PDB file of C-alpha atoms in Angstrom:
ATOM      1  CA  ASN I1242       0.000   0.000   0.000  1.00  0.00           C
ATOM      2  CA  SER I1243       3.039   2.279  -0.320  1.00  0.00           C
ATOM      3  CA  LYS I1244       3.000   4.429  -3.456  1.00  0.00           C
ATOM      4  CA  GLU I1245       6.713   5.179  -3.079  1.00  0.00           C
ATOM      5  CA  LYS I1246       7.653   1.484  -2.896  1.00  0.00           C
ATOM      6  CA  ALA I1247       5.428   0.700  -5.886  1.00  0.00           C
ATOM      7  CA  GLU I1248       7.050   3.422  -7.975  1.00  0.00           C
ATOM      8  CA  LYS I1249      10.516   2.207  -6.959  1.00  0.00           C
ATOM      9  CA  LEU I1250       9.634  -1.342  -8.014  1.00  0.00           C
ATOM     10  CA  LYS I1251       8.168   0.010 -11.262  1.00  0.00           C
ATOM     11  CA  THR I1252      11.470   1.691 -12.117  1.00  0.00           C
ATOM     12  CA  GLU I1253      13.477  -1.434 -11.245  1.00  0.00           C
ATOM     13  CA  LEU I1254      11.291  -3.677 -13.420  1.00  0.00           C
ATOM     14  CA  GLU I1255      11.309  -1.319 -16.384  1.00  0.00           C
ATOM     15  CA  THR I1256      15.087  -0.969 -16.177  1.00  0.00           C
ATOM     16  CA  GLU I1257      15.899  -4.659 -15.734  1.00  0.00           C
ATOM     17  CA  PHE I1258      13.387  -6.188 -18.159  1.00  0.00           C
ATOM     18  CA  ASN I1259      12.798  -3.325 -20.617  1.00  0.00           C
ATOM     19  CA  ILE I1260       9.022  -3.484 -20.171  1.00  0.00           C
ATOM     20  CA  SER I1261       6.203  -1.010 -19.563  1.00  0.00           C
ATOM     21  CA  VAL I1262       4.884  -1.076 -15.975  1.00  0.00           C
ATOM     22  CA  LEU I1263       1.742   0.627 -14.702  1.00  0.00           C
ATOM     23  CA  THR I1264       1.117   1.259 -10.991  1.00  0.00           C
ATOM     24  CA  ILE I1265      -2.389   2.030  -9.766  1.00  0.00           C
ATOM     25  CA  GLN I1266      -3.280   2.936  -6.193  1.00  0.00           C
ATOM     26  CA  GLY I1267      -6.797   2.055  -5.080  1.00  0.00           C
ATOM     27  CA  ASP I1268      -8.960   0.949  -2.152  1.00  0.00           C
ATOM     28  CA  LEU I1269      -9.777  -2.739  -2.627  1.00  0.00           C
ATOM     29  CA  SER I1270     -12.581  -2.500  -0.090  1.00  0.00           C
ATOM     30  CA  GLU I1271     -14.533  -0.306  -2.545  1.00  0.00           C
ATOM     31  CA  GLU I1272     -16.126  -1.912  -5.602  1.00  0.00           C
ATOM     32  CA  LYS I1273     -16.038   1.312  -7.654  1.00  0.00           C
ATOM     33  CA  ALA I1274     -12.315   1.704  -6.949  1.00  0.00           C
ATOM     34  CA  ILE I1275     -11.688  -1.861  -8.167  1.00  0.00           C
ATOM     35  CA  GLU I1276     -13.706  -1.259 -11.319  1.00  0.00           C
ATOM     36  CA  ASN I1277     -11.700   1.930 -11.950  1.00  0.00           C
ATOM     37  CA  MET I1278      -8.394   0.066 -11.546  1.00  0.00           C
ATOM     38  CA  VAL I1279      -9.474  -2.571 -14.061  1.00  0.00           C
ATOM     39  CA  ASP I1280     -10.620   0.101 -16.536  1.00  0.00           C
ATOM     40  CA  ILE I1281      -7.266   1.905 -16.289  1.00  0.00           C
ATOM     41  CA  ALA I1282      -5.325  -1.319 -16.849  1.00  0.00           C
ATOM     42  CA  MET I1283      -7.512  -2.319 -19.809  1.00  0.00           C
ATOM     43  CA  ASP I1284      -7.157   1.136 -21.384  1.00  0.00           C
ATOM     44  CA  LYS I1285      -3.378   0.935 -21.018  1.00  0.00           C
ATOM     45  CA  PHE I1286      -2.723  -2.627 -22.193  1.00  0.00           C
ATOM     46  CA  GLY I1287      -5.908  -3.716 -23.957  1.00  0.00           C
ATOM     47  CA  LYS I1288      -6.053  -7.022 -22.089  1.00  0.00           C
ATOM     48  CA  VAL I1289      -4.892  -8.812 -18.928  1.00  0.00           C
ATOM     49  CA  ASP I1290      -3.081 -12.138 -19.287  1.00  0.00           C
ATOM     50  CA  VAL I1291      -2.429 -12.893 -15.607  1.00  0.00           C
ATOM     51  CA  LEU I1292      -4.253 -11.831 -12.432  1.00  0.00           C
ATOM     52  CA  VAL I1293      -2.643 -12.441  -9.033  1.00  0.00           C
ATOM     53  CA  ASN I1294      -4.992 -11.873  -6.086  1.00  0.00           C
ATOM     54  CA  ASN I1295      -2.325 -11.204  -3.470  1.00  0.00           C
ATOM     55  CA  ALA I1296      -3.597  -8.317  -1.304  1.00  0.00           C
ATOM     56  CA  GLY I1297      -4.610  -9.277   2.226  1.00  0.00           C
ATOM     57  CA  ILE I1298      -4.977  -8.003   5.770  1.00  0.00           C
ATOM     58  CA  VAL I1299      -5.145  -9.603   9.201  1.00  0.00           C
ATOM     59  CA  ILE I1300      -6.553  -8.107  12.405  1.00  0.00           C
ATOM     60  CA  ASP I1301      -5.333  -9.964  15.473  1.00  0.00           C
ATOM     61  CA  LYS I1302      -7.775  -9.771  18.386  1.00  0.00           C
ATOM     62  CA  GLU I1303      -9.036 -12.124  21.020  1.00  0.00           C
ATOM     63  CA  PHE I1304     -12.016 -14.114  19.765  1.00  0.00           C
ATOM     64  CA  GLU I1305     -14.433 -12.488  22.229  1.00  0.00           C
ATOM     65  CA  ASP I1306     -13.299  -8.987  21.187  1.00  0.00           C
ATOM     66  CA  ARG I1307     -13.868  -9.567  17.475  1.00  0.00           C
ATOM     67  CA  THR I1308     -16.468  -7.224  15.933  1.00  0.00           C
ATOM     68  CA  ILE I1309     -18.680  -7.405  12.864  1.00  0.00           C
ATOM     69  CA  GLU I1310     -16.733  -4.453  11.447  1.00  0.00           C
ATOM     70  CA  ASP I1311     -13.506  -6.465  11.771  1.00  0.00           C
ATOM     71  CA  TRP I1312     -15.132  -9.275   9.803  1.00  0.00           C
ATOM     72  CA  LYS I1313     -16.392  -6.923   7.091  1.00  0.00           C
ATOM     73  CA  GLN I1314     -13.023  -5.232   6.682  1.00  0.00           C
ATOM     74  CA  THR I1315     -11.163  -8.541   6.416  1.00  0.00           C
ATOM     75  CA  LEU I1316     -13.642 -10.193   4.052  1.00  0.00           C
ATOM     76  CA  ASN I1317     -13.820  -7.101   1.821  1.00  0.00           C
ATOM     77  CA  ILE I1318     -10.067  -7.170   1.150  1.00  0.00           C
ATOM     78  CA  ASN I1319      -9.270 -10.880   1.382  1.00  0.00           C
ATOM     79  CA  LEU I1320     -12.269 -12.437  -0.349  1.00  0.00           C
ATOM     80  CA  ILE I1321     -14.742 -10.009  -1.914  1.00  0.00           C
ATOM     81  CA  ALA I1322     -12.078  -8.002  -3.775  1.00  0.00           C
ATOM     82  CA  PRO I1323     -10.596 -11.162  -5.375  1.00  0.00           C
ATOM     83  CA  PHE I1324     -14.121 -12.180  -6.415  1.00  0.00           C
ATOM     84  CA  ILE I1325     -14.790  -8.803  -8.064  1.00  0.00           C
ATOM     85  CA  LEU I1326     -11.417  -8.829  -9.835  1.00  0.00           C
ATOM     86  CA  THR I1327     -11.903 -12.426 -10.969  1.00  0.00           C
ATOM     87  CA  LYS I1328     -15.363 -11.613 -12.304  1.00  0.00           C
ATOM     88  CA  LEU I1329     -14.289  -8.485 -14.190  1.00  0.00           C
ATOM     89  CA  ILE I1330     -10.941  -9.684 -15.529  1.00  0.00           C
ATOM     90  CA  GLY I1331     -12.020 -13.307 -15.979  1.00  0.00           C
ATOM     91  CA  LYS I1332     -14.751 -12.139 -18.338  1.00  0.00           C
ATOM     92  CA  GLU I1333     -12.172 -10.370 -20.495  1.00  0.00           C
ATOM     93  CA  MET I1334      -9.861 -13.385 -20.423  1.00  0.00           C
ATOM     94  CA  VAL I1335     -12.662 -15.614 -21.691  1.00  0.00           C
ATOM     95  CA  LYS I1336     -13.293 -13.150 -24.539  1.00  0.00           C
ATOM     96  CA  ASN I1337      -9.614 -13.357 -25.447  1.00  0.00           C
ATOM     97  CA  LYS I1338      -9.669 -17.160 -25.022  1.00  0.00           C
ATOM     98  CA  GLY I1339      -6.719 -17.202 -22.638  1.00  0.00           C
ATOM     99  CA  GLY I1340      -5.495 -16.191 -19.194  1.00  0.00           C
ATOM    100  CA  ALA I1341      -4.429 -17.340 -15.766  1.00  0.00           C
ATOM    101  CA  ILE I1342      -5.575 -16.352 -12.283  1.00  0.00           C
ATOM    102  CA  ILE I1343      -3.521 -17.127  -9.174  1.00  0.00           C
ATOM    103  CA  ASN I1344      -5.058 -16.685  -5.734  1.00  0.00           C
ATOM    104  CA  ILE I1345      -2.765 -16.334  -2.718  1.00  0.00           C
ATOM    105  CA  SER I1346      -4.507 -18.054   0.182  1.00  0.00           C
ATOM    106  CA  SER I1347      -2.839 -19.399   3.334  1.00  0.00           C
ATOM    107  CA  THR I1348      -2.344 -22.635   5.206  1.00  0.00           C
ATOM    108  CA  ASN I1349      -4.710 -20.994   7.704  1.00  0.00           C
ATOM    109  CA  GLY I1350      -7.409 -21.569   5.109  1.00  0.00           C
ATOM    110  CA  ILE I1351      -6.704 -25.305   5.173  1.00  0.00           C
ATOM    111  CA  ASN I1352      -5.994 -26.029   8.855  1.00  0.00           C
ATOM    112  CA  THR I1353      -7.110 -23.371  11.308  1.00  0.00           C
ATOM    113  CA  TYR I1354      -5.554 -23.038  14.754  1.00  0.00           C
ATOM    114  CA  TYR I1355      -5.873 -19.367  15.670  1.00  0.00           C
ATOM    115  CA  PRO I1356      -9.138 -18.030  17.135  1.00  0.00           C
ATOM    116  CA  THR I1357      -7.381 -14.642  17.274  1.00  0.00           C
ATOM    117  CA  SER I1358      -7.546 -14.515  13.459  1.00  0.00           C
ATOM    118  CA  VAL I1359     -10.858 -16.286  12.899  1.00  0.00           C
ATOM    119  CA  ASP I1360     -12.027 -13.893  10.160  1.00  0.00           C
ATOM    120  CA  TYR I1361      -8.677 -14.113   8.347  1.00  0.00           C
ATOM    121  CA  ASP I1362      -8.809 -17.911   8.443  1.00  0.00           C
ATOM    122  CA  ALA I1363     -12.367 -17.894   7.103  1.00  0.00           C
ATOM    123  CA  SER I1364     -11.447 -15.488   4.305  1.00  0.00           C
ATOM    124  CA  LYS I1365      -8.522 -17.648   3.187  1.00  0.00           C
ATOM    125  CA  SER I1366     -10.666 -20.770   3.261  1.00  0.00           C
ATOM    126  CA  GLY I1367     -13.231 -18.895   1.173  1.00  0.00           C
ATOM    127  CA  LEU I1368     -10.514 -17.924  -1.305  1.00  0.00           C
ATOM    128  CA  ILE I1369      -9.753 -21.602  -1.853  1.00  0.00           C
ATOM    129  CA  SER I1370     -13.447 -22.245  -2.567  1.00  0.00           C
ATOM    130  CA  LEU I1371     -13.447 -19.262  -4.941  1.00  0.00           C
ATOM    131  CA  THR I1372     -10.513 -20.888  -6.738  1.00  0.00           C
ATOM    132  CA  TYR I1373     -12.406 -24.136  -7.285  1.00  0.00           C
ATOM    133  CA  ASP I1374     -15.605 -22.424  -8.420  1.00  0.00           C
ATOM    134  CA  SER I1375     -13.820 -19.932 -10.689  1.00  0.00           C
ATOM    135  CA  ALA I1376     -11.794 -22.720 -12.280  1.00  0.00           C
ATOM    136  CA  VAL I1377     -15.052 -24.416 -13.296  1.00  0.00           C
ATOM    137  CA  GLU I1378     -16.784 -21.200 -14.347  1.00  0.00           C
ATOM    138  CA  LEU I1379     -13.949 -19.857 -16.520  1.00  0.00           C
ATOM    139  CA  ALA I1380     -12.748 -23.139 -18.057  1.00  0.00           C
ATOM    140  CA  PRO I1381     -11.461 -23.998 -20.588  1.00  0.00           C
ATOM    141  CA  TYR I1382      -9.879 -20.676 -21.510  1.00  0.00           C
ATOM    142  CA  VAL I1383      -8.800 -19.454 -18.061  1.00  0.00           C
ATOM    143  CA  ARG I1384      -6.760 -21.460 -15.564  1.00  0.00           C
ATOM    144  CA  VAL I1385      -7.469 -20.587 -11.924  1.00  0.00           C
ATOM    145  CA  ASN I1386      -5.150 -21.976  -9.250  1.00  0.00           C
ATOM    146  CA  CYS I1387      -4.201 -21.195  -5.679  1.00  0.00           C
ATOM    147  CA  ILE I1388      -1.032 -21.058  -3.578  1.00  0.00           C
ATOM    148  CA  ALA I1389      -1.376 -21.475   0.200  1.00  0.00           C
ATOM    149  CA  PRO I1390       1.845 -20.358   1.943  1.00  0.00           C
ATOM    150  CA  GLY I1391       2.641 -20.905   5.605  1.00  0.00           C
ATOM    151  CA  TRP I1392       4.419 -18.342   7.770  1.00  0.00           C
ATOM    152  CA  VAL I1393       6.383 -15.871   5.632  1.00  0.00           C
ATOM    153  CA  ASN I1394       8.525 -12.954   6.794  1.00  0.00           C
ATOM    154  CA  THR I1395       6.473 -10.141   5.242  1.00  0.00           C
ATOM    155  CA  GLU I1396       5.255  -6.711   6.365  1.00  0.00           C
ATOM    156  CA  MET I1397       2.106  -8.347   7.734  1.00  0.00           C
ATOM    157  CA  ASN I1398       4.082 -10.580  10.119  1.00  0.00           C
ATOM    158  CA  LYS I1399       7.054  -8.407  11.038  1.00  0.00           C
ATOM    159  CA  GLU I1400       5.369  -7.133  14.210  1.00  0.00           C
ATOM    160  CA  LEU I1401       4.647 -10.599  15.612  1.00  0.00           C
ATOM    161  CA  PRO I1402       5.633 -10.729  19.307  1.00  0.00           C
ATOM    162  CA  GLU I1403       8.873 -12.628  19.883  1.00  0.00           C
ATOM    163  CA  ASP I1404       7.244 -14.799  22.557  1.00  0.00           C
ATOM    164  CA  PHE I1405       4.505 -15.807  20.103  1.00  0.00           C
ATOM    165  CA  VAL I1406       7.042 -16.858  17.467  1.00  0.00           C
ATOM    166  CA  LYS I1407       8.962 -18.904  20.055  1.00  0.00           C
ATOM    167  CA  GLU I1408       5.787 -20.697  21.148  1.00  0.00           C
ATOM    168  CA  GLU I1409       4.825 -21.393  17.533  1.00  0.00           C
ATOM    169  CA  LYS I1410       8.168 -23.070  16.941  1.00  0.00           C
ATOM    170  CA  LYS I1411       7.584 -25.263  20.002  1.00  0.00           C
ATOM    171  CA  ILE I1412       4.185 -26.258  18.668  1.00  0.00           C
ATOM    172  CA  GLY I1413       5.599 -27.360  15.364  1.00  0.00           C
ATOM    173  CA  ILE I1414       6.619 -24.633  12.920  1.00  0.00           C
ATOM    174  CA  ALA I1415      10.211 -25.263  11.905  1.00  0.00           C
ATOM    175  CA  TYR I1416      10.873 -21.819  10.493  1.00  0.00           C
ATOM    176  CA  ILE I1417       9.340 -18.640   9.118  1.00  0.00           C
ATOM    177  CA  ALA I1418      10.294 -18.442   5.456  1.00  0.00           C
ATOM    178  CA  THR I1419      11.626 -15.385   3.693  1.00  0.00           C
ATOM    179  CA  ALA I1420      10.016 -14.202   0.469  1.00  0.00           C
ATOM    180  CA  VAL I1421      12.989 -15.504  -1.546  1.00  0.00           C
ATOM    181  CA  GLU I1422      12.795 -18.934   0.101  1.00  0.00           C
ATOM    182  CA  LEU I1423       9.064 -19.020  -0.576  1.00  0.00           C
ATOM    183  CA  SER I1424       9.590 -18.191  -4.245  1.00  0.00           C
ATOM    184  CA  GLU I1425      11.958 -21.129  -4.587  1.00  0.00           C
ATOM    185  CA  ALA I1426       9.573 -23.377  -2.632  1.00  0.00           C
ATOM    186  CA  GLN I1427       6.712 -22.353  -4.926  1.00  0.00           C
ATOM    187  CA  LYS I1428       8.613 -23.357  -8.022  1.00  0.00           C
ATOM    188  CA  GLU I1429       9.575 -26.694  -6.501  1.00  0.00           C
ATOM    189  CA  ALA I1430       6.050 -27.429  -5.245  1.00  0.00           C
ATOM    190  CA  VAL I1431       4.458 -26.482  -8.556  1.00  0.00           C
ATOM    191  CA  MET I1432       6.847 -28.688 -10.527  1.00  0.00           C
ATOM    192  CA  GLN I1433       6.238 -31.635  -8.214  1.00  0.00           C
ATOM    193  CA  ARG I1434       2.472 -31.278  -8.503  1.00  0.00           C
ATOM    194  CA  LEU I1435       2.421 -30.711 -12.255  1.00  0.00           C
ATOM    195  CA  LEU I1436       4.850 -33.457 -13.196  1.00  0.00           C
ATOM    196  CA  GLN I1437       3.653 -36.222 -10.911  1.00  0.00           C
ATOM    197  CA  THR I1438       1.661 -39.154 -12.288  1.00  0.00           C
ATOM    198  CA  THR I1439      -1.718 -39.460 -10.593  1.00  0.00           C
ATOM    199  CA  LYS I1440      -3.752 -42.662 -10.342  1.00  0.00           C
ATOM    200  CA  TYR I1441      -7.447 -42.334 -11.104  1.00  0.00           C
ATOM    201  CA  GLU I1442      -8.668 -45.328  -9.149  1.00  0.00           C
ATOM    202  CA  SER I1443     -12.170 -45.560 -10.591  1.00  0.00           C
ATOM    203  CA  PHE I1444     -10.698 -46.703 -13.899  1.00  0.00           C
ATOM    204  CA  GLU I1445      -7.480 -48.115 -12.430  1.00  0.00           C
ATOM    205  CA  MET I1446      -5.320 -46.245 -14.890  1.00  0.00           C
ATOM    206  CA  ASN I1447      -2.453 -43.774 -14.716  1.00  0.00           C
ATOM    207  CA  TYR I1448      -2.495 -40.479 -16.534  1.00  0.00           C
ATOM    208  CA  GLN I1449      -0.390 -37.348 -16.811  1.00  0.00           C
ATOM    209  CA  VAL I1450      -1.926 -33.911 -17.304  1.00  0.00           C
ATOM    210  CA  ASP I1451      -0.551 -31.160 -19.524  1.00  0.00           C
ATOM    211  CA  ALA I1452       0.395 -28.319 -17.143  1.00  0.00           C
ATOM    212  CA  SER I1453      -1.156 -25.765 -19.501  1.00  0.00           C
ATOM    213  CA  LEU I1454      -4.577 -27.306 -18.839  1.00  0.00           C
ATOM    214  CA  ILE I1455      -4.497 -27.478 -15.051  1.00  0.00           C
ATOM    215  CA  GLY I1456      -6.978 -25.416 -13.048  1.00  0.00           C
ATOM    216  CA  GLY I1457      -8.530 -25.573  -9.596  1.00  0.00           C
ATOM    217  CA  MET I1458      -5.344 -26.688  -7.873  1.00  0.00           C
ATOM    218  CA  VAL I1459      -4.262 -25.612  -4.361  1.00  0.00           C
ATOM    219  CA  ILE I1460      -0.547 -25.857  -3.614  1.00  0.00           C
ATOM    220  CA  ARG I1461       0.416 -25.715   0.050  1.00  0.00           C
ATOM    221  CA  ILE I1462       3.988 -24.580   0.741  1.00  0.00           C
ATOM    222  CA  GLY I1463       6.303 -23.152   3.374  1.00  0.00           C
ATOM    223  CA  ASP I1464       4.602 -24.434   6.551  1.00  0.00           C
ATOM    224  CA  ARG I1465       6.464 -27.365   8.069  1.00  0.00           C
ATOM    225  CA  VAL I1466       4.307 -28.503  10.948  1.00  0.00           C
ATOM    226  CA  VAL I1467       3.872 -31.599  13.038  1.00  0.00           C
ATOM    227  CA  ASP I1468       0.698 -33.677  12.960  1.00  0.00           C
ATOM    228  CA  THR I1469      -2.262 -31.289  12.927  1.00  0.00           C
ATOM    229  CA  SER I1470      -4.065 -32.983  15.808  1.00  0.00           C
ATOM    230  CA  ILE I1471      -0.983 -32.571  18.006  1.00  0.00           C
ATOM    231  CA  LYS I1472      -0.625 -28.919  17.095  1.00  0.00           C
ATOM    232  CA  THR I1473      -4.281 -28.236  17.837  1.00  0.00           C
ATOM    233  CA  LYS I1474      -4.070 -29.933  21.234  1.00  0.00           C
ATOM    234  CA  LEU I1475      -0.940 -27.997  22.154  1.00  0.00           C
ATOM    235  CA  TYR I1476      -2.590 -24.734  21.138  1.00  0.00           C
ATOM    236  CA  GLU I1477      -5.661 -25.525  23.216  1.00  0.00           C
ATOM    237  CA  LEU I1478      -3.411 -26.383  26.161  1.00  0.00           C
ATOM    238  CA  SER I1479      -1.554 -23.076  25.874  1.00  0.00           C
ATOM    239  CA  LYS I1480      -4.890 -21.205  25.865  1.00  0.00           C
ATOM    240  CA  SER I1481      -6.073 -23.123  28.929  1.00  0.00           C
ATOM    241  CA  LEU I1482      -2.864 -22.352  30.801  1.00  0.00           C
ATOM    242  CA  LYS I1483      -3.187 -18.696  29.883  1.00  0.00           C
ATOM    243  CA  LYS I1484      -6.700 -18.572  31.336  1.00  0.00           C
ATOM    244  CA  ILE I1485      -5.554 -20.297  34.514  1.00  0.00           C
ATOM    245  CA  GLN I1486      -2.721 -17.786  34.965  1.00  0.00           C
ATOM    246  CA  VAL I1487      -5.152 -14.902  34.547  1.00  0.00           C
TER     247      VAL I1487
END
């Protein structure tokens, strides 16, 4: 959300790759602002080949302190905005008979352990469902897939309390990945998923799928955890101990 950082990145990309880059600042919680951003991009380039729904927020509060406004704010950015963008840009991709949409969810959308981020977890789970539904709706011309990272050292997580991070590592997280590590992990995970041979047991036959045809896939990366049932029990225990201490 920093205009200065966006402009700096724009200059770096244009210099290194000799391409034209457009930066647009807008409020993703407002439908009209999203529509305006899409119109500007379409006027500039004529079409959109790839959409990455990456923007997200998290509001950490105790479960009992969570408000409806917190829910609305989180869902507007994390789920409703990706839906609006997918609807608007997906329609244009279908017209052009080609395109790809990548949704950035979270492992919190697959296995949820944090009541302090209940609305975030729900939004990321919803984004995975949006991926599946959009993949069906926009096929065969548009591929819609999803990446679900674990803990990553980004602006969103840089203010995490040190004690919290230490406890998380005890519960089962081996490390918090950097953005560079995650990029490498993404490439590795994608290649493993796309190149593997999958058995379709109903017909007892093996098949391989052309990567250019794959849609509706969720790739989980960057979250090395122990058995989920153990982690959940440990988290519940830590909450119980906290209540006893209070």
